[in-house]
Each structure stands twice: as structure tokens, then as C-alpha cells.
């Protein structure tokens, strides 16, 4: 009965918001900008109803319905008051974020996950557009010239206040922290002061993180990246934060900033990488967290090595240059999913082994590709052993094979700290197997295009060119993801060789 009542209240509230937005648009002479922001802000208040749901299907049903409604609205303009003339999929992303965060919060029991994420998106992002549009006078961000400092401060302030409010609203977030503080510090007053200081610092860090995420979002994608990233980041800090985690994240951030200045990573790539770092540190060991940094440093360094042969090979590839969020996620998401699953199934030892194998495979593939293209020797297709041009997906060289072994061995070193020599050999072998699987998939299912001479290359020769071979839309990033998922499954199936 509670679910039916909550569903009825939810639908009535959202329809009321849309109705009021229609009146606002009518009053504004049909202009929808203010009405859109009204909906953007007010719909976020739905999160206050979610604690009254008692079943997962019920809490997910409302945003799921609005994913469909918003998709239809963006196409047919069913509700003109909440859609622009040239609308992107921002409203669909908004409903999708509501569905993901509310469902995850219900399943994990992490109420702050949905509250911080959705309220930051609703109020922070909504007010940022209004404040930035009217009072935004300063545009200091070279990578986001259309966004103002004033608008970014709105996002930061809302994220800060929401995070701090959640600390005191949800007892489970401060009960354990106060208990730990009492154990370390004499006196209840001192421990409470330490807890308050830690809470304020976490809220400040979350505010800064949220503002940066909002700056990197374009074409409505911030309705995905802002709530999901901020909700996860804040939850990890509130539940697993420590001095060691703080130092680790600062070190990771320093490396990422340096890489950005060297054009090795994009701003949205920084967001994905920092969120990955927080996840691995929270749910796994310091050895796994260290392997992530080692992979990124090593991968960035070898990508900067170049010669004439490599430059020619890179001209045949797509996604060349700084790593963006897609590339970061395709190389780290399987590991993140593994540690999430292992954490909640209380199999963290298995999760760590999977992570080591994933990063060894990713590093082996990076070394094999980046160093292999330096070779002036023959490049052979791994499947049929026929010569192919340098830089062609699925092509291998002797130098690339040696580099792949070296990359795998390098990323297997941290695993020895947790599993010993047996773990090192296991991870090294799976890592090198990963680069072979990647080459095999690259030469079979990856989409490739024909150039003027009929030779295959990863990048299309002209806009809307159809793939000559492979499966459409199966890019190198997709191949990387499939390879690492395969390595995850292999590591899990063969874990008995390492874990007794």
C-alpha cells in the first residue's frame, strides 16, 4: 500500500510541476527557458519521496516512465514548456540519472547517494544556468568558455550544503564516524569537533568536485555526469574516507593535472579517472589503487614516444590524442564493477585479483600498440598472418609483442605485494593474453574503413563513411571494453590458482 500511495503522490507532484511550468511559459509569451529551469529544479524534489517506497520496482518506476515520456517529448514536443526548439537529450539524461541513483540508493541503503546527486543536479545545475545567464561576468575556464565562475559557485555551494545536510540527516553516516573518533580522541567534545571538521572538509571537496564536473558537461550530458559522479564521489568519501584516501586522491589529482597540461588527458577524462581512483581505494587494497596510478603514468609516458613510422600509423587510427572519459572508462570500468561486486559479496580478495589482471591487460595493450607502431618491420594480421599497414587494428609486430610482455609484467608487480610470486605470474600471463585477445577482436569485429587505395584503417576517410569490415559502431574503445570484460571472467574462473 505504501508503494501505491508513494507512486500516486510522485506522479501527481511531477504533473503539477509540468502544469505550473506550462503556465509560466504562457506568461512569458511561449518562451520556455524559465519554465524549463523551473521543471529542472522542482522535479529534483521528488527525491524526498523516495524513502517512503518499500520495493525497488516502485522506486524505479516513476523515473523509468519519464525516461520514455521525455524521449517522446524531445521528438514530438508533447510538452512545449519544457523543451527547446533544438533540444538535446538532456531531459532524458535527467530522468535516467533519477532512475539509476534512486534505484542504487534503495538497493544499497545509501540514501545520500540519491539525495546529494539529484539535488546537486536539480538546484546546483538549475541555479547555475540562471545565475550565470544574468550575473555571470567572469569566464576564467579555458576549457568551458560558455560557463561562468558565478554559475560554478552555485553548483559548489549547493553540493556543499547538500552533503553537509546529509551527514546530519542520515544517522548511519555519523554513528560510525563518532565511534571511531571516540576511540582515537579522549573526550566526547573533542571527537565531535573532529567529526564536524571532517564533515565540512568532505562537503568542501564534494562541492569543488561537483563544480568541476558541471564545467566539463556539454549538450545536456551534465545531467548524467553531474548527479551520478557527485553522488558516488560523496558517498565514497562519507563512508570510506580516511587520511590515506585523501592523500591518495590528492596524488592522483596532481598526476592528472600534470597530464592535462601535457595534453595527455581531457577534463572529462580527469573526472572519470578521479572517480575511478576513489572507487578502487575505497573498495580494494592500496596495491590495487597504486596499480591504477602506475598504469596511467606508464601509459601516458609511452604514448608520448614518437617517430615517423608511428605518426604515419596514428593517421590511420581514431581517438588519437588526449585520453577522454570514454577511453578512461573503457580501461577502468570492468575493474570498478569487479570491486563493487566483490565488496558487497564480501569477496574483496577476488576483486583485487581481477583488478590487477585488468590493468595488466590494459597496460600490455597500450604498450603493444604505442611501442609497436615505432617498429619499421613487418606488421602482420594476428588472424591470417597477412601483412597490413602500420597502425591497423589487429596488426602485430615483434617489437609490439615484446612491449606487451613488458607492460604486463610492469603492472603485475603490485600484485606480488598482495599475492606473492604466484600472483605475479598469474596476472602477467592474463595481461599478455589480453593484448592478444584485443588484437584478435580488432582484426575481426572492430569496424574499419577503406581508404582511397582500399587499405583498411580505423578512422573513416570521410563523414558518414560506412565500415568496410567489422561490426558497425564497434570502435577501438568497444574492443578494449570487451577484452577487459573477458579478462575479468578469466581471472574469476581461474582464481583458484592464486587464492586458496
Tab-separated table of C-alpha atoms in Angstrom:
chain	number	residue	atom	x	y	z
A	1	UNK	CA	0.000	0.000	0.000
A	2	UNK	CA	2.894	2.360	0.786
A	3	UNK	CA	4.211	1.924	-2.768
A	4	UNK	CA	0.842	2.735	-4.377
A	5	UNK	CA	0.443	5.878	-2.257
A	6	UNK	CA	4.033	6.965	-2.968
A	7	UNK	CA	3.564	6.368	-6.699
A	8	UNK	CA	0.359	8.393	-6.726
A	9	UNK	CA	1.994	11.277	-4.850
A	10	UNK	CA	5.040	11.147	-7.158
A	11	UNK	CA	3.021	11.289	-10.367
A	12	UNK	CA	0.711	13.981	-9.002
A	13	UNK	CA	3.666	16.108	-7.934
A	14	UNK	CA	5.527	15.849	-11.250
A	15	UNK	CA	2.384	16.534	-13.279
A	16	UNK	CA	1.713	19.563	-11.059
A	17	UNK	CA	5.229	20.853	-11.766
A	18	UNK	CA	4.724	20.409	-15.520
A	19	UNK	CA	1.358	22.169	-15.300
A	20	UNK	CA	2.860	25.147	-13.465
A	21	UNK	CA	5.706	25.247	-15.992
A	22	UNK	CA	3.147	25.473	-18.806
A	23	UNK	CA	1.554	28.488	-17.105
A	24	UNK	CA	4.979	30.127	-16.687
A	25	UNK	CA	5.784	29.575	-20.362
A	26	UNK	CA	2.395	31.018	-21.358
A	27	UNK	CA	3.015	34.069	-19.160
A	28	UNK	CA	6.434	34.507	-20.805
A	29	UNK	CA	4.893	34.562	-24.275
A	30	UNK	CA	5.723	30.999	-25.143
A	31	UNK	CA	9.400	31.198	-24.194
A	32	UNK	CA	10.414	28.044	-22.376
A	33	UNK	CA	13.769	28.850	-20.761
A	34	UNK	CA	12.377	29.884	-17.354
A	35	UNK	CA	9.753	27.152	-17.415
A	36	UNK	CA	12.407	24.575	-18.266
A	37	UNK	CA	14.574	25.633	-15.334
A	38	UNK	CA	11.522	25.610	-13.076
A	39	UNK	CA	10.912	21.968	-14.019
A	40	UNK	CA	14.637	21.174	-13.774
A	41	UNK	CA	14.780	22.455	-10.198
A	42	UNK	CA	11.407	21.368	-8.857
A	43	UNK	CA	11.369	17.802	-10.240
A	44	UNK	CA	14.506	17.108	-8.224
A	45	UNK	CA	12.434	17.412	-5.055
A	46	UNK	CA	10.980	14.005	-5.928
A	47	UNK	CA	13.960	12.507	-4.116
A	48	UNK	CA	12.297	13.444	-0.795
A	49	UNK	CA	9.518	10.960	-1.596
A	50	UNK	CA	11.862	8.029	-2.295
A	51	UNK	CA	12.416	6.980	1.359
A	52	UNK	CA	8.721	6.069	1.561
A	53	UNK	CA	8.972	3.390	-1.141
A	54	UNK	CA	9.339	-0.184	0.090
A	55	UNK	CA	10.100	-2.002	-3.197
A	56	UNK	CA	12.770	-1.467	-5.823
A	57	UNK	CA	10.349	-1.766	-8.747
A	58	UNK	CA	8.232	1.048	-7.322
A	59	UNK	CA	11.061	3.489	-6.710
A	60	UNK	CA	12.395	2.880	-10.244
A	61	UNK	CA	9.036	3.037	-11.993
A	62	UNK	CA	8.471	6.800	-11.821
A	63	UNK	CA	11.791	7.896	-13.398
A	64	UNK	CA	11.612	4.996	-15.861
A	65	UNK	CA	8.257	6.241	-17.113
A	66	UNK	CA	9.685	9.721	-17.530
A	67	UNK	CA	12.646	8.415	-19.487
A	68	UNK	CA	10.100	7.264	-22.069
A	69	UNK	CA	7.968	10.414	-21.802
A	70	UNK	CA	10.970	12.735	-22.120
A	71	UNK	CA	12.301	10.776	-25.102
A	72	UNK	CA	8.943	11.166	-26.840
A	73	UNK	CA	8.763	14.817	-25.800
A	74	UNK	CA	12.173	15.599	-27.296
A	75	UNK	CA	10.944	14.131	-30.581
A	76	UNK	CA	7.312	15.288	-30.758
A	77	UNK	CA	7.241	18.308	-28.351
A	78	UNK	CA	4.325	16.977	-26.307
A	79	UNK	CA	5.097	19.495	-23.542
A	80	UNK	CA	6.492	22.612	-25.280
A	81	UNK	CA	7.061	24.372	-21.949
A	82	UNK	CA	9.931	22.058	-21.041
A	83	UNK	CA	11.685	21.596	-24.362
A	84	UNK	CA	13.867	23.830	-26.516
A	85	UNK	CA	13.372	24.163	-30.249
A	86	UNK	CA	16.668	22.360	-30.871
A	87	UNK	CA	16.587	20.105	-27.832
A	88	UNK	CA	19.326	17.659	-26.910
A	89	UNK	CA	18.660	14.606	-24.767
A	90	UNK	CA	19.260	16.460	-21.510
A	91	UNK	CA	15.770	15.753	-20.139
A	92	UNK	CA	16.157	12.056	-20.946
A	93	UNK	CA	19.523	12.022	-19.160
A	94	UNK	CA	17.883	13.764	-16.194
A	95	UNK	CA	15.261	11.019	-15.819
A	96	UNK	CA	17.879	8.320	-16.385
A	97	UNK	CA	20.012	9.735	-13.555
A	98	UNK	CA	16.958	9.763	-11.300
A	99	UNK	CA	16.295	6.115	-12.118
A	100	UNK	CA	19.886	4.956	-11.593
A	101	UNK	CA	20.572	6.882	-8.385
A	102	UNK	CA	17.242	6.249	-6.679
A	103	UNK	CA	17.431	2.529	-7.516
A	104	UNK	CA	21.041	2.225	-6.340
A	105	UNK	CA	20.319	4.178	-3.149
A	106	UNK	CA	17.407	1.888	-2.361
A	107	UNK	CA	19.349	-1.303	-3.118
A	108	UNK	CA	22.493	-0.338	-1.164
A	109	UNK	CA	20.729	1.569	1.586
A	110	UNK	CA	22.857	4.624	0.732
A	111	UNK	CA	20.270	7.410	0.984
A	112	UNK	CA	22.884	10.130	0.495
A	113	UNK	CA	23.742	8.712	-2.946
A	114	UNK	CA	20.470	9.913	-4.476
A	115	UNK	CA	19.980	12.991	-2.291
A	116	UNK	CA	23.405	14.519	-2.983
A	117	UNK	CA	23.455	13.553	-6.656
A	118	UNK	CA	19.927	14.577	-7.601
A	119	UNK	CA	19.687	17.751	-5.515
A	120	UNK	CA	23.044	18.943	-6.824
A	121	UNK	CA	21.761	18.406	-10.364
A	122	UNK	CA	18.367	19.984	-9.670
A	123	UNK	CA	19.325	23.040	-7.642
A	124	UNK	CA	23.026	23.382	-8.419
A	125	UNK	CA	22.877	22.980	-12.181
A	126	UNK	CA	19.485	24.709	-12.441
A	127	UNK	CA	20.529	27.786	-10.480
A	128	UNK	CA	23.923	27.871	-12.205
A	129	UNK	CA	22.237	28.483	-15.561
A	130	UNK	CA	20.000	31.234	-14.168
A	131	UNK	CA	22.710	32.966	-12.133
A	132	UNK	CA	25.319	32.587	-14.862
A	133	UNK	CA	22.949	33.900	-17.513
A	134	UNK	CA	22.017	37.001	-15.538
A	135	UNK	CA	25.034	37.826	-13.375
A	136	UNK	CA	27.822	35.781	-14.898
A	137	UNK	CA	30.589	38.240	-15.705
A	138	UNK	CA	33.687	36.125	-15.247
A	139	UNK	CA	34.645	33.287	-17.608
A	140	UNK	CA	38.075	32.093	-16.411
A	141	UNK	CA	37.795	28.489	-17.602
A	142	UNK	CA	39.656	27.993	-20.873
A	143	UNK	CA	38.025	24.583	-21.437
A	144	UNK	CA	34.493	25.925	-20.777
A	145	UNK	CA	34.257	29.479	-22.106
A	146	UNK	CA	30.463	29.416	-22.128
A	147	UNK	CA	30.280	28.834	-18.364
A	148	UNK	CA	30.840	31.443	-15.685
A	149	UNK	CA	32.557	31.482	-12.318
A	150	UNK	CA	29.334	32.685	-10.717
A	151	UNK	CA	27.400	29.706	-12.064
A	152	UNK	CA	30.083	27.270	-10.937
A	153	UNK	CA	29.966	28.706	-7.417
A	154	UNK	CA	26.235	27.928	-7.348
A	155	UNK	CA	26.936	24.280	-8.088
A	156	UNK	CA	29.693	24.141	-5.462
A	157	UNK	CA	27.579	25.790	-2.762
A	158	UNK	CA	24.573	23.528	-3.370
A	159	UNK	CA	26.747	20.385	-3.348
A	160	UNK	CA	28.466	21.570	-0.161
A	161	UNK	CA	25.211	22.291	1.664
A	162	UNK	CA	23.516	19.118	0.472
A	163	UNK	CA	26.451	16.932	1.519
A	164	UNK	CA	26.631	18.556	4.947
A	165	UNK	CA	22.870	18.218	5.412
A	166	UNK	CA	23.003	14.503	4.539
A	167	UNK	CA	25.657	13.913	7.197
A	168	UNK	CA	23.219	15.017	9.898
A	169	UNK	CA	20.046	13.733	8.229
A	170	UNK	CA	21.159	10.105	7.962
A	171	UNK	CA	22.353	8.606	11.272
A	172	UNK	CA	24.346	5.791	9.648
A	173	UNK	CA	26.766	8.358	8.202
A	174	UNK	CA	27.809	9.807	11.547
A	175	UNK	CA	27.312	6.971	14.052
A	176	UNK	CA	30.379	5.010	12.926
A	177	UNK	CA	32.450	8.160	12.471
A	178	UNK	CA	31.765	9.319	16.024
A	179	UNK	CA	32.550	5.871	17.385
A	180	UNK	CA	35.912	5.872	15.580
A	181	UNK	CA	36.633	9.407	16.752
A	182	UNK	CA	35.923	8.421	20.365
A	183	UNK	CA	38.360	5.565	20.007
A	184	UNK	CA	41.150	7.848	18.847
A	185	UNK	CA	40.490	11.004	20.827
A	186	UNK	CA	39.828	11.438	24.545
A	187	UNK	CA	36.557	13.108	25.336
A	188	UNK	CA	33.241	13.363	23.558
A	189	UNK	CA	33.635	17.077	22.837
A	190	UNK	CA	36.967	16.558	21.053
A	191	UNK	CA	35.696	13.641	18.970
A	192	UNK	CA	32.598	15.604	17.972
A	193	UNK	CA	34.747	18.551	16.883
A	194	UNK	CA	36.942	16.246	14.801
A	195	UNK	CA	33.858	14.695	13.214
A	196	UNK	CA	32.430	18.114	12.348
A	197	UNK	CA	35.731	19.203	10.819
A	198	UNK	CA	35.928	16.032	8.715
A	199	UNK	CA	32.322	16.511	7.563
A	200	UNK	CA	32.952	20.104	6.493
A	201	UNK	CA	36.110	19.115	4.615
A	202	UNK	CA	34.305	16.304	2.777
A	203	UNK	CA	31.485	18.697	1.889
A	204	UNK	CA	34.011	21.249	0.575
A	205	UNK	CA	35.787	18.638	-1.537
A	206	UNK	CA	32.456	17.403	-2.885
A	207	UNK	CA	31.456	20.968	-3.780
A	208	UNK	CA	34.683	21.548	-5.688
A	209	UNK	CA	34.352	18.185	-7.459
A	210	UNK	CA	30.730	18.863	-8.443
A	211	UNK	CA	31.586	22.292	-9.850
A	212	UNK	CA	34.372	20.813	-11.965
A	213	UNK	CA	32.129	18.011	-13.255
A	214	UNK	CA	29.482	20.554	-14.274
A	215	UNK	CA	32.094	22.546	-16.187
A	216	UNK	CA	33.030	19.506	-18.269
A	217	UNK	CA	29.446	18.647	-19.295
A	218	UNK	CA	28.134	19.618	-22.735
A	219	UNK	CA	24.936	19.087	-24.734
A	220	UNK	CA	22.917	18.068	-21.705
A	221	UNK	CA	25.398	15.361	-20.689
A	222	UNK	CA	25.956	17.112	-17.355
A	223	UNK	CA	22.525	15.769	-16.391
A	224	UNK	CA	24.244	12.395	-16.419
A	225	UNK	CA	27.774	13.141	-15.284
A	226	UNK	CA	26.987	15.651	-12.518
A	227	UNK	CA	24.467	13.688	-10.407
A	228	UNK	CA	25.977	10.223	-10.844
A	229	UNK	CA	29.603	11.308	-10.356
A	230	UNK	CA	28.859	13.621	-7.435
A	231	UNK	CA	26.586	11.117	-5.695
A	232	UNK	CA	29.134	8.301	-5.920
A	233	UNK	CA	32.107	10.506	-5.030
A	234	UNK	CA	30.434	11.997	-1.947
A	235	UNK	CA	29.152	8.602	-0.773
A	236	UNK	CA	32.603	7.046	-1.020
A	237	UNK	CA	34.163	9.889	0.960
A	238	UNK	CA	31.470	9.862	3.623
A	239	UNK	CA	31.542	6.090	4.117
A	240	UNK	CA	35.163	5.164	3.442
A	241	UNK	CA	37.092	8.427	3.741
A	242	UNK	CA	40.412	8.416	5.599
A	243	UNK	CA	43.679	10.317	5.726
A	244	UNK	CA	45.225	7.717	3.429
A	245	UNK	CA	42.404	8.076	0.914
A	246	UNK	CA	42.747	11.862	0.981
A	247	UNK	CA	46.480	11.682	0.283
A	248	UNK	CA	45.938	9.155	-2.487
A	249	UNK	CA	43.275	11.255	-4.220
A	250	UNK	CA	45.461	14.356	-3.987
A	251	UNK	CA	48.389	12.478	-5.532
A	252	UNK	CA	46.107	11.182	-8.285
A	253	UNK	CA	44.771	14.686	-8.903
A	254	UNK	CA	48.288	16.100	-9.133
A	255	UNK	CA	49.246	13.477	-11.729
A	256	UNK	CA	46.072	14.157	-13.707
A	257	UNK	CA	46.618	17.924	-13.702
A	258	UNK	CA	50.164	17.431	-14.950
A	259	UNK	CA	48.876	15.053	-17.626
A	260	UNK	CA	46.244	17.593	-18.670
A	261	UNK	CA	48.892	20.269	-19.086
A	262	UNK	CA	50.850	17.840	-21.231
A	263	UNK	CA	47.724	17.184	-23.348
A	264	UNK	CA	47.610	13.559	-22.210
A	265	UNK	CA	44.073	13.674	-20.808
A	266	UNK	CA	40.950	15.796	-21.230
A	267	UNK	CA	38.932	17.463	-18.479
A	268	UNK	CA	36.153	14.877	-18.628
A	269	UNK	CA	38.863	12.220	-18.530
A	270	UNK	CA	40.086	13.738	-15.251
A	271	UNK	CA	36.607	13.324	-13.757
A	272	UNK	CA	36.406	9.668	-14.796
A	273	UNK	CA	39.935	8.936	-13.582
A	274	UNK	CA	39.475	10.604	-10.176
A	275	UNK	CA	36.188	8.782	-9.625
A	276	UNK	CA	37.896	5.508	-10.573
A	277	UNK	CA	40.687	6.244	-8.099
A	278	UNK	CA	38.206	6.875	-5.279
A	279	UNK	CA	36.321	3.654	-6.071
A	280	UNK	CA	39.402	1.445	-6.153
A	281	UNK	CA	40.835	2.878	-2.935
A	282	UNK	CA	37.517	2.573	-1.087
A	283	UNK	CA	36.715	-0.988	-2.128
A	284	UNK	CA	40.113	-2.604	-2.609
A	285	UNK	CA	43.706	-2.565	-1.391
A	286	UNK	CA	46.405	0.084	-1.608
A	287	UNK	CA	48.183	-2.221	-4.076
A	288	UNK	CA	45.229	-2.038	-6.485
A	289	UNK	CA	44.942	1.714	-6.043
A	290	UNK	CA	48.659	2.036	-6.750
A	291	UNK	CA	48.380	-0.096	-9.884
A	292	UNK	CA	45.880	2.399	-11.318
A	293	UNK	CA	48.368	5.247	-10.913
A	294	UNK	CA	51.166	3.125	-12.315
A	295	UNK	CA	49.072	2.245	-15.373
A	296	UNK	CA	48.155	5.829	-16.076
A	297	UNK	CA	51.727	7.121	-15.662
A	298	UNK	CA	53.246	4.341	-17.768
A	299	UNK	CA	50.567	4.588	-20.452
A	300	UNK	CA	50.925	8.360	-20.703
A	301	UNK	CA	54.708	8.138	-20.996
A	302	UNK	CA	54.791	5.564	-23.797
A	303	UNK	CA	52.082	7.434	-25.715
A	304	UNK	CA	54.453	10.408	-25.952
A	305	UNK	CA	57.209	8.380	-27.616
A	306	UNK	CA	57.035	9.012	-31.345
A	307	UNK	CA	58.830	8.685	-34.649
A	308	UNK	CA	57.931	8.970	-38.310
A	309	UNK	CA	56.642	5.401	-38.514
A	310	UNK	CA	54.343	5.881	-35.512
A	311	UNK	CA	52.971	9.190	-36.762
A	312	UNK	CA	52.103	7.521	-40.057
A	313	UNK	CA	50.409	4.662	-38.221
A	314	UNK	CA	48.423	7.034	-35.984
A	315	UNK	CA	46.986	8.732	-39.059
A	316	UNK	CA	45.067	5.509	-39.697
A	317	UNK	CA	43.563	5.375	-36.219
A	318	UNK	CA	40.676	7.069	-34.441
A	319	UNK	CA	40.686	8.522	-30.914
A	320	UNK	CA	44.311	9.642	-31.147
A	321	UNK	CA	45.497	12.224	-28.640
A	322	UNK	CA	44.478	13.026	-25.085
A	323	UNK	CA	42.510	10.356	-23.251
A	324	UNK	CA	38.862	11.326	-22.811
A	325	UNK	CA	36.270	9.901	-20.438
A	326	UNK	CA	35.306	7.136	-22.867
A	327	UNK	CA	38.847	5.811	-23.052
A	328	UNK	CA	39.311	6.063	-19.278
A	329	UNK	CA	36.086	4.188	-18.571
A	330	UNK	CA	36.714	1.522	-21.203
A	331	UNK	CA	40.025	0.746	-19.488
A	332	UNK	CA	38.816	1.008	-15.883
A	333	UNK	CA	35.070	0.289	-15.716
A	334	UNK	CA	35.439	-3.528	-15.666
A	335	UNK	CA	37.798	-3.208	-12.682
A	336	UNK	CA	35.430	-0.804	-10.910
A	337	UNK	CA	32.449	-3.107	-11.424
A	338	UNK	CA	34.523	-6.026	-10.140
A	339	UNK	CA	35.459	-4.267	-6.885
A	340	UNK	CA	31.875	-3.059	-6.349
A	341	UNK	CA	30.543	-6.598	-6.743
A	342	UNK	CA	33.311	-8.160	-4.661
A	343	UNK	CA	32.841	-5.608	-1.898
A	344	UNK	CA	29.131	-6.251	-1.473
A	345	UNK	CA	29.607	-10.015	-1.813
A	346	UNK	CA	32.481	-9.864	0.718
A	347	UNK	CA	34.986	-11.318	-1.746
A	348	UNK	CA	37.455	-8.439	-1.823
A	349	UNK	CA	40.436	-10.747	-2.330
A	350	UNK	CA	38.942	-11.989	-5.604
A	351	UNK	CA	38.072	-8.436	-6.679
A	352	UNK	CA	41.648	-7.295	-6.179
A	353	UNK	CA	42.990	-10.160	-8.304
A	354	UNK	CA	40.570	-9.257	-11.093
A	355	UNK	CA	41.659	-5.600	-10.932
A	356	UNK	CA	45.343	-6.474	-11.196
A	357	UNK	CA	44.595	-8.637	-14.254
A	358	UNK	CA	42.516	-5.909	-15.899
A	359	UNK	CA	45.175	-3.228	-15.503
A	360	UNK	CA	47.918	-5.604	-16.640
A	361	UNK	CA	45.916	-6.354	-19.791
A	362	UNK	CA	45.193	-2.667	-20.381
A	363	UNK	CA	48.852	-1.758	-19.939
A	364	UNK	CA	50.007	-4.625	-22.156
A	365	UNK	CA	47.676	-3.470	-24.922
A	366	UNK	CA	48.809	0.153	-24.545
A	367	UNK	CA	52.494	-0.782	-24.649
A	368	UNK	CA	51.963	-3.172	-27.559
A	369	UNK	CA	50.141	-0.542	-29.601
A	370	UNK	CA	52.154	2.564	-28.746
A	371	UNK	CA	55.597	0.955	-28.914
A	372	UNK	CA	54.711	-1.482	-31.677
A	373	UNK	CA	53.953	1.380	-34.067
A	374	UNK	CA	57.543	2.585	-33.626
A	375	UNK	CA	58.720	-0.505	-35.488
A	376	UNK	CA	59.879	-0.293	-39.098
A	377	UNK	CA	59.452	-4.057	-39.565
A	378	UNK	CA	56.541	-6.064	-40.917
A	379	UNK	CA	53.089	-5.704	-39.404
A	380	UNK	CA	51.041	-8.914	-39.603
A	381	UNK	CA	47.348	-9.528	-39.072
A	382	UNK	CA	47.129	-11.765	-35.987
A	383	UNK	CA	44.414	-13.985	-37.501
A	384	UNK	CA	45.637	-14.678	-41.049
A	385	UNK	CA	49.269	-13.505	-40.658
A	386	UNK	CA	48.995	-11.365	-43.812
A	387	UNK	CA	50.874	-8.019	-43.946
A	388	UNK	CA	48.838	-4.930	-43.060
A	389	UNK	CA	49.765	-1.231	-42.876
A	390	UNK	CA	51.267	0.053	-39.638
A	391	UNK	CA	48.559	1.287	-37.263
A	392	UNK	CA	45.882	-1.138	-38.477
A	393	UNK	CA	43.829	-2.698	-35.681
A	394	UNK	CA	44.635	-6.370	-35.296
A	395	UNK	CA	48.153	-5.916	-36.623
A	396	UNK	CA	51.103	-7.116	-34.527
A	397	UNK	CA	54.854	-6.645	-34.685
A	398	UNK	CA	57.706	-8.395	-32.891
A	399	UNK	CA	58.520	-5.160	-31.081
A	400	UNK	CA	54.877	-4.791	-30.075
A	401	UNK	CA	54.736	-8.342	-28.669
A	402	UNK	CA	57.866	-7.734	-26.577
A	403	UNK	CA	56.438	-4.403	-25.386
A	404	UNK	CA	53.161	-6.123	-24.457
A	405	UNK	CA	55.010	-8.624	-22.273
A	406	UNK	CA	56.924	-5.772	-20.628
A	407	UNK	CA	53.740	-3.770	-19.984
A	408	UNK	CA	52.003	-6.773	-18.491
A	409	UNK	CA	54.982	-7.565	-16.245
A	410	UNK	CA	55.179	-3.955	-15.076
A	411	UNK	CA	51.546	-3.882	-13.946
A	412	UNK	CA	51.864	-7.347	-12.398
A	413	UNK	CA	54.465	-6.069	-9.925
A	414	UNK	CA	51.897	-4.562	-7.484
A	415	UNK	CA	50.039	-7.894	-7.417
A	416	UNK	CA	53.143	-9.532	-5.955
A	417	UNK	CA	52.740	-7.326	-2.896
A	418	UNK	CA	49.364	-8.917	-2.192
A	419	UNK	CA	49.624	-12.416	-3.709
A	420	UNK	CA	53.353	-13.121	-3.975
A	421	UNK	CA	55.170	-14.650	-6.932
A	422	UNK	CA	52.210	-16.852	-7.872
A	423	UNK	CA	50.025	-13.805	-8.217
A	424	UNK	CA	52.671	-12.040	-10.294
A	425	UNK	CA	52.893	-14.914	-12.799
A	426	UNK	CA	49.090	-15.258	-12.956
A	427	UNK	CA	48.491	-11.562	-13.585
A	428	UNK	CA	51.367	-11.259	-16.059
A	429	UNK	CA	50.060	-14.196	-18.103
A	430	UNK	CA	46.491	-12.882	-18.184
A	431	UNK	CA	47.738	-9.399	-19.013
A	432	UNK	CA	49.645	-10.592	-22.055
A	433	UNK	CA	46.714	-12.788	-23.079
A	434	UNK	CA	44.612	-9.623	-23.025
A	435	UNK	CA	46.656	-7.907	-25.711
A	436	UNK	CA	46.362	-10.983	-27.948
A	437	UNK	CA	42.590	-11.073	-27.454
A	438	UNK	CA	42.404	-7.352	-28.206
A	439	UNK	CA	44.318	-7.826	-31.466
A	440	UNK	CA	42.126	-10.769	-32.437
A	441	UNK	CA	38.942	-8.770	-31.841
A	442	UNK	CA	40.454	-5.773	-33.612
A	443	UNK	CA	41.067	-7.804	-36.759
A	444	UNK	CA	37.641	-9.468	-36.757
A	445	UNK	CA	34.772	-7.487	-35.219
A	446	UNK	CA	36.152	-3.929	-34.971
A	447	UNK	CA	34.762	-1.605	-37.615
A	448	UNK	CA	37.334	-0.462	-40.153
A	449	UNK	CA	37.090	1.730	-43.191
A	450	UNK	CA	38.706	1.592	-46.621
A	451	UNK	CA	40.972	4.434	-47.731
A	452	UNK	CA	41.457	5.576	-51.329
A	453	UNK	CA	43.782	2.659	-52.053
A	454	UNK	CA	41.433	0.118	-50.476
A	455	UNK	CA	43.536	-0.447	-47.376
A	456	UNK	CA	41.783	-0.637	-44.012
A	457	UNK	CA	42.043	1.935	-41.252
A	458	UNK	CA	40.216	2.687	-38.010
A	459	UNK	CA	39.164	6.260	-38.811
A	460	UNK	CA	36.671	6.970	-41.634
A	461	UNK	CA	38.126	8.677	-44.692
A	462	UNK	CA	35.113	10.995	-44.958
A	463	UNK	CA	31.952	11.801	-42.917
A	464	UNK	CA	29.276	9.073	-42.697
A	465	UNK	CA	31.507	6.533	-44.394
A	466	UNK	CA	30.246	3.001	-43.864
A	467	UNK	CA	32.521	0.373	-42.382
A	468	UNK	CA	34.105	-1.910	-44.957
A	469	UNK	CA	34.631	-4.757	-42.472
A	470	UNK	CA	33.698	-5.491	-38.895
A	471	UNK	CA	30.560	-4.643	-36.936
A	472	UNK	CA	29.225	-1.112	-37.234
A	473	UNK	CA	29.870	1.140	-34.203
A	474	UNK	CA	32.333	-1.381	-32.752
A	475	UNK	CA	35.164	1.067	-32.215
A	476	UNK	CA	38.544	0.505	-30.601
A	477	UNK	CA	37.059	1.604	-27.274
A	478	UNK	CA	34.372	-1.074	-27.540
A	479	UNK	CA	37.014	-3.690	-28.359
A	480	UNK	CA	39.047	-2.604	-25.323
A	481	UNK	CA	35.989	-2.935	-23.100
A	482	UNK	CA	35.107	-6.394	-24.446
A	483	UNK	CA	38.693	-7.557	-23.992
A	484	UNK	CA	38.844	-6.435	-20.368
A	485	UNK	CA	35.461	-7.998	-19.590
A	486	UNK	CA	36.840	-11.261	-20.978
A	487	UNK	CA	39.922	-10.917	-18.766
A	488	UNK	CA	37.651	-10.286	-15.755
A	489	UNK	CA	35.796	-13.519	-16.427
A	490	UNK	CA	39.042	-15.462	-16.932
A	491	UNK	CA	40.545	-14.102	-13.706
A	492	UNK	CA	37.409	-15.041	-11.802
A	493	UNK	CA	37.249	-18.536	-13.303
A	494	UNK	CA	40.959	-19.236	-12.677
A	495	UNK	CA	41.263	-17.512	-9.283
A	496	UNK	CA	41.831	-20.869	-7.593
A	497	UNK	CA	45.416	-20.935	-8.898
A	498	UNK	CA	46.212	-17.953	-6.670
A	499	UNK	CA	43.572	-17.794	-3.945
A	500	UNK	CA	43.286	-20.921	-1.835
